[in-house]
CSV table of C-alpha atoms and ligand atoms in Angstrom, one decimal:
chain,number,residue,atom,x,y,z
A,1,UNK,CA,141.4,7.5,-85.0
A,2,UNK,CA,140.5,7.8,-81.3
A,3,UNK,CA,138.1,10.8,-81.6
A,4,UNK,CA,138.4,11.8,-78.2
A,5,UNK,CA,142.2,12.1,-78.2
A,6,UNK,CA,142.9,13.3,-81.8
A,7,UNK,CA,146.6,13.0,-82.9
A,8,UNK,CA,147.2,16.1,-84.7
A,9,UNK,CA,149.5,16.5,-87.6
A,10,UNK,CA,152.1,18.6,-86.5
A,11,UNK,CA,154.3,20.0,-89.2
A,12,UNK,CA,155.7,23.4,-91.0
A,13,UNK,CA,152.1,24.1,-92.3
A,14,UNK,CA,150.7,23.8,-88.7
A,15,UNK,CA,153.6,25.9,-87.1
A,16,UNK,CA,153.1,28.7,-89.8
A,17,UNK,CA,149.5,29.0,-88.6
A,18,UNK,CA,150.2,29.5,-85.0
A,19,UNK,CA,150.7,25.9,-83.8
A,20,UNK,CA,147.2,25.4,-82.7
A,21,UNK,CA,144.8,23.0,-84.1
A,22,UNK,CA,141.1,21.7,-83.6
A,23,UNK,CA,138.8,19.4,-85.0
A,24,UNK,CA,135.8,20.4,-87.2
A,25,UNK,CA,132.9,18.5,-88.5
A,26,UNK,CA,131.5,19.6,-91.8
A,27,UNK,CA,127.7,18.9,-92.8
A,28,UNK,CA,125.8,19.4,-96.1
A,29,UNK,CA,123.9,22.6,-95.8
A,30,UNK,CA,121.1,21.3,-97.9
A,31,UNK,CA,120.4,17.8,-96.3
A,32,UNK,CA,122.5,17.8,-93.1
A,33,UNK,CA,124.5,14.8,-94.0
A,34,UNK,CA,127.8,14.7,-92.2
A,35,UNK,CA,130.6,15.0,-94.8
A,36,UNK,CA,133.9,14.9,-93.1
A,37,UNK,CA,136.0,15.7,-90.1
A,38,UNK,CA,138.9,17.8,-90.5
A,39,UNK,CA,142.0,19.2,-88.7
A,40,UNK,CA,141.7,22.9,-88.8
A,41,UNK,CA,145.2,24.5,-88.2
A,42,UNK,CA,145.3,28.1,-86.6
A,43,UNK,CA,142.4,30.7,-86.4
A,44,UNK,CA,140.6,32.3,-89.1
A,45,UNK,CA,137.8,31.2,-91.2
A,46,UNK,CA,137.4,28.1,-93.1
A,47,UNK,CA,138.0,28.6,-96.9
A,48,UNK,CA,139.7,25.6,-98.2
A,49,UNK,CA,140.3,22.0,-97.0
A,50,UNK,CA,143.8,20.8,-97.4
A,51,UNK,CA,143.7,17.1,-98.4
A,52,UNK,CA,146.2,16.2,-95.9
A,53,UNK,CA,144.2,17.4,-93.0
A,54,UNK,CA,141.0,15.4,-93.7
A,55,UNK,CA,140.6,12.9,-90.9
A,56,UNK,CA,137.5,11.0,-92.0
A,57,UNK,CA,135.7,9.3,-93.7
A,58,UNK,CA,138.4,7.1,-95.4
A,59,UNK,CA,137.4,7.7,-99.0
A,60,UNK,CA,138.1,11.4,-98.5
A,61,UNK,CA,141.5,10.8,-96.5
A,62,UNK,CA,142.6,9.0,-99.5
A,63,UNK,CA,142.3,12.0,-101.7
A,64,UNK,CA,145.7,13.2,-100.8
A,65,UNK,CA,147.2,9.9,-102.4
A,66,UNK,CA,145.8,10.6,-106.0
A,67,UNK,CA,148.8,11.1,-108.2
A,68,UNK,CA,147.2,13.4,-111.0
A,69,UNK,CA,145.7,16.6,-109.7
A,70,UNK,CA,143.1,16.2,-112.7
A,71,UNK,CA,141.9,12.9,-111.2
A,72,UNK,CA,140.6,14.5,-107.7
A,73,UNK,CA,137.1,14.7,-107.9
A,74,UNK,CA,134.9,17.7,-106.4
A,75,UNK,CA,133.8,17.2,-103.0
A,76,UNK,CA,130.0,16.2,-103.4
A,77,UNK,CA,127.3,15.4,-100.7
A,78,UNK,CA,127.1,11.6,-100.9
A,79,UNK,CA,123.3,12.0,-100.1
A,80,UNK,CA,121.9,14.9,-102.1
A,81,UNK,CA,125.0,15.2,-104.6
A,82,UNK,CA,125.3,18.8,-104.2
A,83,UNK,CA,128.6,20.2,-104.9
A,84,UNK,CA,130.5,21.3,-101.7
A,85,UNK,CA,133.9,22.3,-103.1
A,86,UNK,CA,136.3,21.9,-105.9
A,87,UNK,CA,139.9,20.9,-106.0
A,88,UNK,CA,142.6,23.5,-106.1
A,89,UNK,CA,146.3,24.1,-105.6
A,90,UNK,CA,147.1,26.6,-102.8
A,91,UNK,CA,149.9,28.2,-104.5
A,92,UNK,CA,152.0,29.9,-101.8
A,93,UNK,CA,152.5,26.3,-100.4
A,94,UNK,CA,151.8,24.2,-103.6
A,95,UNK,CA,149.4,22.4,-101.5
A,96,UNK,CA,146.4,20.5,-102.6
A,97,UNK,CA,143.1,21.6,-101.2
A,98,UNK,CA,139.4,21.8,-101.9
A,99,UNK,CA,138.0,25.2,-102.3
A,100,UNK,CA,134.7,25.3,-100.4
A,101,UNK,CA,131.5,26.9,-101.8
A,102,UNK,CA,130.4,29.4,-99.5
A,103,UNK,CA,126.9,28.4,-98.0
A,104,UNK,CA,127.2,24.7,-99.2
A,105,UNK,CA,128.0,23.5,-95.9
A,106,UNK,CA,127.7,23.8,-92.1
A,107,UNK,CA,130.5,23.4,-89.7
A,108,UNK,CA,130.7,22.2,-86.0
A,109,UNK,CA,133.8,22.7,-83.8
A,110,UNK,CA,134.4,19.5,-81.8
B,201,LIG,ZN1,123.3,16.9,-99.0
């Protein structure tokens, strides 16, 4: 992925959220370790991370390929092991996501 010129996924989910996207980087609130880079669609606060919008790192982009929902691990800081979020299914779209724990992460718009 060329970080300067991200190629955003553009699909019905994005269109439903107004058609605009930006990149956001998440860090652990406890130890400041960088957790992931994410394509945020539309405005509004970051409540959950849809698995198909995680851009990096590779281990996390592969979560969307896990067949059994029950096998999707919680999102954990790789350094301090604190839990950042837990797998969920966003029912209105039947879409897999990570529900973020409020206060467990910091974010930076890029
Ligand atoms: Zn941490």
